[in-house]
Short mmCIF file of C-alpha atoms in Angstrom, two decimals:
data_model
loop_
_atom_site.label_atom_id
_atom_site.label_comp_id
_atom_site.label_asym_id
_atom_site.label_seq_id
_atom_site.Cartn_x
_atom_site.Cartn_y
_atom_site.Cartn_z
CA UNK F 1 72.88 -29.41 19.73
CA UNK F 2 70.73 -26.91 17.85
CA UNK F 3 67.98 -27.41 20.44
CA UNK F 4 70.37 -26.47 23.24
CA UNK F 5 71.48 -23.30 21.42
CA UNK F 6 67.90 -22.21 20.73
CA UNK F 7 66.82 -22.99 24.29
CA UNK F 8 69.79 -21.05 25.69
CA UNK F 9 69.06 -17.99 23.54
CA UNK F 10 65.36 -18.23 24.38
CA UNK F 11 66.15 -18.21 28.08
CA UNK F 12 68.54 -15.27 27.70
CA UNK F 13 65.82 -13.20 26.03
CA UNK F 14 63.45 -13.87 28.91
CA UNK F 15 66.10 -13.16 31.53
CA UNK F 16 67.10 -9.89 29.86
CA UNK F 17 63.53 -8.64 30.16
CA UNK F 18 63.33 -9.88 33.75
CA UNK F 19 66.64 -8.19 34.59
CA UNK F 20 65.51 -4.82 33.19
CA UNK F 21 62.19 -5.04 35.00
CA UNK F 22 63.67 -6.04 38.35
CA UNK F 23 66.41 -3.40 38.11
CA UNK F 24 63.73 -0.76 37.53
CA UNK F 25 61.88 -1.99 40.62
CA UNK F 26 65.04 -1.67 42.69
CA UNK F 27 65.70 1.84 41.35
CA UNK F 28 62.18 2.92 42.38
CA UNK F 29 61.94 1.26 45.78
CA UNK F 30 61.90 4.71 47.43
CA UNK F 31 59.55 6.36 44.90
CA UNK F 32 56.21 7.25 46.50
CA UNK F 33 53.27 5.37 45.04
CA UNK F 34 55.42 3.27 42.70
CA UNK F 35 53.97 -0.09 41.66
CA UNK F 36 56.35 -2.96 41.00
CA UNK F 37 56.39 -4.79 37.67
CA UNK F 38 56.92 -8.51 37.20
CA UNK F 39 57.67 -10.67 34.19
CA UNK F 40 55.51 -13.64 33.29
CA UNK F 41 56.48 -16.13 30.62
CA UNK F 42 55.09 -19.44 29.46
CA UNK F 43 56.52 -22.57 27.97
CA UNK F 44 55.24 -22.91 24.42
CA UNK F 45 57.25 -25.86 23.12
CA UNK F 46 58.89 -28.84 24.77
CA UNK F 47 61.41 -30.66 22.59
CA UNK F 48 62.50 -34.23 23.35
CA UNK F 49 66.26 -34.60 23.22
CA UNK F 50 66.84 -38.37 23.17
CA UNK F 51 70.60 -37.90 23.34
CA UNK F 52 70.36 -36.40 26.81
CA UNK F 53 71.43 -38.62 29.70
CA UNK F 54 69.54 -36.44 32.16
CA UNK F 55 66.30 -34.51 31.56
CA UNK F 56 65.29 -35.42 27.97
CA UNK F 57 63.23 -32.26 27.55
CA UNK F 58 64.41 -28.87 26.28
CA UNK F 59 61.83 -26.16 26.99
CA UNK F 60 61.41 -23.03 24.91
CA UNK F 61 59.54 -20.00 26.22
CA UNK F 62 57.41 -17.34 24.59
CA UNK F 63 58.27 -13.64 24.59
CA UNK F 64 57.57 -12.63 28.21
CA UNK F 65 54.77 -10.32 29.27
CA UNK F 66 55.14 -7.68 31.99
CA UNK F 67 52.38 -7.09 34.51
CA UNK F 68 52.05 -4.54 37.30
CA UNK F 69 51.45 -5.36 40.96
CA UNK F 70 48.82 -2.84 42.13
CA UNK F 71 49.08 -3.90 45.77
CA UNK F 72 49.11 -0.97 48.19
CA UNK F 73 52.34 0.29 49.71
CA UNK F 74 52.70 1.39 53.31
CA UNK F 75 51.38 4.79 54.43
CA UNK F 76 54.21 7.01 55.66
CA UNK F 77 53.85 10.31 57.50
CA UNK F 78 55.65 13.30 55.97
CA UNK F 79 54.09 16.22 57.91
CA UNK F 80 53.72 18.20 54.64
CA UNK F 81 50.33 19.87 54.12
CA UNK F 82 50.33 19.10 50.39
CA UNK F 83 51.25 15.43 50.66
CA UNK F 84 48.30 13.05 50.31
CA UNK F 85 47.81 9.29 50.45
CA UNK F 86 44.79 7.30 49.33
CA UNK F 87 43.54 4.63 51.71
CA UNK F 88 42.16 1.77 49.66
CA UNK F 89 41.53 1.77 45.92
CA UNK F 90 41.76 4.73 43.58
CA UNK F 91 44.16 7.08 41.84
CA UNK F 92 44.73 10.81 41.76
CA UNK F 93 43.85 12.36 38.40
CA UNK F 94 46.49 14.39 36.57
CA UNK F 95 46.18 16.54 33.44
CA UNK F 96 49.10 16.05 31.05
CA UNK F 97 49.88 17.08 27.49
CA UNK F 98 48.90 13.54 26.44
CA UNK F 99 45.58 13.64 28.29
CA UNK F 100 44.40 12.57 31.74
CA UNK F 101 46.72 10.21 33.58
CA UNK F 102 46.50 8.61 37.02
CA UNK F 103 48.90 8.15 39.92
CA UNK F 104 49.20 7.02 43.51
CA UNK F 105 52.02 9.50 44.12
CA UNK F 106 50.46 12.26 46.22
CA UNK F 107 53.50 14.50 46.67
CA UNK F 108 51.98 17.77 45.46
CA UNK F 109 52.87 21.46 45.55
CA UNK F 110 51.46 24.78 44.33
CA UNK F 111 52.92 26.45 41.23
CA UNK F 112 53.27 30.18 40.49
CA UNK F 113 49.67 30.29 39.23
CA UNK F 114 48.22 28.83 42.43
CA UNK F 115 47.53 25.45 40.83
CA UNK F 116 48.03 22.19 42.66
CA UNK F 117 50.62 20.21 40.70
CA UNK F 118 52.65 17.01 40.82
CA UNK F 119 56.42 16.92 41.25
CA UNK F 120 56.78 17.09 37.46
CA UNK F 121 54.44 20.09 37.20
CA UNK F 122 51.30 18.32 35.94
CA UNK F 123 47.94 19.68 37.11
CA UNK F 124 46.13 17.72 39.83
CA UNK F 125 42.39 17.39 39.13
CA UNK F 126 39.32 17.66 41.30
CA UNK F 127 36.37 15.25 41.11
CA UNK F 128 34.98 17.13 38.11
CA UNK F 129 38.22 16.89 36.17
CA UNK F 130 39.23 20.54 36.64
CA UNK F 131 42.51 21.94 38.02
CA UNK F 132 42.61 22.72 41.73
CA UNK F 133 43.40 26.33 42.65
CA UNK F 134 44.98 27.25 45.98
CA UNK F 135 45.09 30.86 47.24
CA UNK F 136 48.38 31.33 49.15
CA UNK F 137 46.89 34.40 50.87
CA UNK F 138 44.17 32.36 52.59
CA UNK F 139 46.46 30.32 54.77
CA UNK F 140 47.35 26.61 54.90
CA UNK F 141 45.36 23.87 53.19
CA UNK F 142 43.42 21.50 55.45
CA UNK F 143 42.01 18.27 54.02
CA UNK F 144 39.17 16.20 55.41
CA UNK F 145 39.36 12.42 55.36
CA UNK F 146 36.96 12.50 52.37
CA UNK F 147 39.40 14.62 50.36
CA UNK F 148 37.74 18.02 50.67
CA UNK F 149 40.37 20.78 50.65
CA UNK F 150 39.68 23.78 52.87
CA UNK F 151 41.33 27.15 53.46
CA UNK F 152 40.35 29.50 56.25
CA UNK F 153 37.47 27.18 57.13
CA UNK F 154 35.93 27.26 53.64
CA UNK F 155 35.94 24.50 51.04
CA UNK F 156 38.04 25.27 47.96
CA UNK F 157 38.02 21.93 46.10
CA UNK F 158 37.36 18.22 46.34
CA UNK F 159 40.53 16.38 45.36
CA UNK F 160 39.72 13.76 42.75
CA UNK F 161 40.18 10.08 43.56
CA UNK F 162 39.30 8.02 40.49
CA UNK F 163 38.43 4.33 40.53
CA UNK F 164 39.27 1.67 37.95
CA UNK F 165 36.90 -1.28 37.53
CA UNK F 166 39.94 -3.39 36.68
CA UNK F 167 43.37 -1.92 37.48
CA UNK F 168 44.95 -4.46 35.12
CA UNK F 169 43.71 -2.38 32.19
CA UNK F 170 45.99 0.50 33.25
CA UNK F 171 49.39 0.87 31.59
CA UNK F 172 52.42 2.74 32.85
CA UNK F 173 52.97 6.03 31.02
CA UNK F 174 56.18 7.34 32.63
CA UNK F 175 56.70 9.79 35.52
CA UNK F 176 54.93 7.36 37.88
CA UNK F 177 51.68 7.83 35.90
CA UNK F 178 49.19 5.36 34.44
CA UNK F 179 47.12 5.62 31.28
CA UNK F 180 43.61 4.16 31.15
CA UNK F 181 41.75 2.95 28.04
CA UNK F 182 39.00 5.43 28.98
CA UNK F 183 38.72 8.15 31.60
CA UNK F 184 37.98 6.82 35.08
CA UNK F 185 35.09 7.99 37.23
CA UNK F 186 35.57 9.75 40.56
CA UNK F 187 34.80 7.62 43.59
CA UNK F 188 32.03 8.65 45.97
CA UNK F 189 33.31 7.09 49.19
CA UNK F 190 37.06 7.53 49.40
CA UNK F 191 39.52 8.20 52.18
CA UNK F 192 42.47 10.56 51.85
CA UNK F 193 45.12 11.22 54.47
CA UNK F 194 46.85 14.59 54.54
CA UNK F 195 50.50 14.77 55.54
CA UNK F 196 51.13 11.20 54.39
CA UNK F 197 52.33 9.47 51.23
CA UNK F 198 52.07 5.90 50.05
CA UNK F 199 55.46 4.22 49.76
CA UNK F 200 56.54 1.97 46.90
CA UNK F 201 55.22 -1.59 47.08
CA UNK F 202 58.61 -2.97 46.03
CA UNK F 203 60.04 -5.50 48.48
CA UNK F 204 63.74 -4.52 48.41
CA UNK F 205 65.02 -7.81 49.86
CA UNK F 206 62.99 -9.91 47.42
CA UNK F 207 63.99 -7.65 44.50
CA UNK F 208 67.71 -7.93 45.27
CA UNK F 209 67.38 -11.70 45.66
CA UNK F 210 65.62 -11.85 42.28
CA UNK F 211 68.43 -9.82 40.70
CA UNK F 212 71.07 -12.25 41.95
CA UNK F 213 69.08 -15.28 40.78
CA UNK F 214 68.46 -13.73 37.34
CA UNK F 215 72.15 -12.92 36.88
CA UNK F 216 73.17 -16.46 37.84
CA UNK F 217 70.58 -17.98 35.50
CA UNK F 218 71.73 -15.69 32.67
CA UNK F 219 75.32 -16.79 33.17
CA UNK F 220 74.26 -20.44 33.05
CA UNK F 221 72.25 -19.88 29.85
CA UNK F 222 75.17 -18.04 28.25
CA UNK F 223 77.51 -20.84 29.27
CA UNK F 224 75.17 -23.42 27.71
CA UNK F 225 75.11 -21.45 24.45
CA UNK F 226 78.90 -21.10 24.41
CA UNK F 227 79.41 -24.82 25.01
CA UNK F 228 76.93 -25.73 22.27
CA UNK F 229 78.58 -23.34 19.82
CA UNK F 230 81.97 -24.79 20.65
CA UNK F 231 80.72 -28.34 20.08
CA UNK F 232 79.22 -27.31 16.76
CA UNK F 233 82.50 -25.69 15.68
CA UNK F 234 84.47 -28.77 16.65
CA UNK F 235 82.07 -30.99 14.70
CA UNK F 236 82.51 -28.85 11.59
CA UNK F 237 86.31 -28.89 11.97
CA UNK F 238 86.33 -32.68 12.38
CA UNK F 239 84.16 -33.23 9.31
CA UNK F 240 86.37 -30.86 7.29
CA UNK F 241 89.51 -32.79 8.22
CA UNK F 242 87.92 -36.08 7.16
CA UNK F 243 86.66 -34.71 3.85
#
């Protein structure tokens, strides 16, 4: 009986984390450059319940770990001069108050100081790690496929695309940004498309299906816990009456 209660609570903990993670994926399915998260958990103890008439094993799971799917999203045309998408590996570099962060969200604009910034106002960096300055008096920005930004036929900056040896070392840092254990190096052969953005890599149909399955599994685990608690209460009441 105790095994069933512990197993039910263990499963509810895992499913709560999975529910939060999947709900966040659904909420960001239209966020440019967003990378979906998934929950991984492992069985760490299998208890034999000899009183069971069915499966004699009750499995307990460890605290789940969340990992990020860095698979590329689709490239979508926006027709905006300051929207950029990276083809292949790499991340745009962004200067924040907490240090350099990285993103696949290339929806940029120019602030009042002529600096290229993200939607949250963080500075976009060039290959040398410096802010990119745009002169609004020199006309529209034109980008080459290698990421060189030009105005009036002259180069003004090389937009930074930074490569991670192992993307799994990156951790989400909010605002669609990633933190790296150490600053990444700019790539030499990269491809950037102007007037496009990378869409989220969330599969909306799969995410909604996962949500439904998680909710059903949570209800079953809660029902198992309730039944076990009720049986324990009845056992205590019966023993009290006989005492």
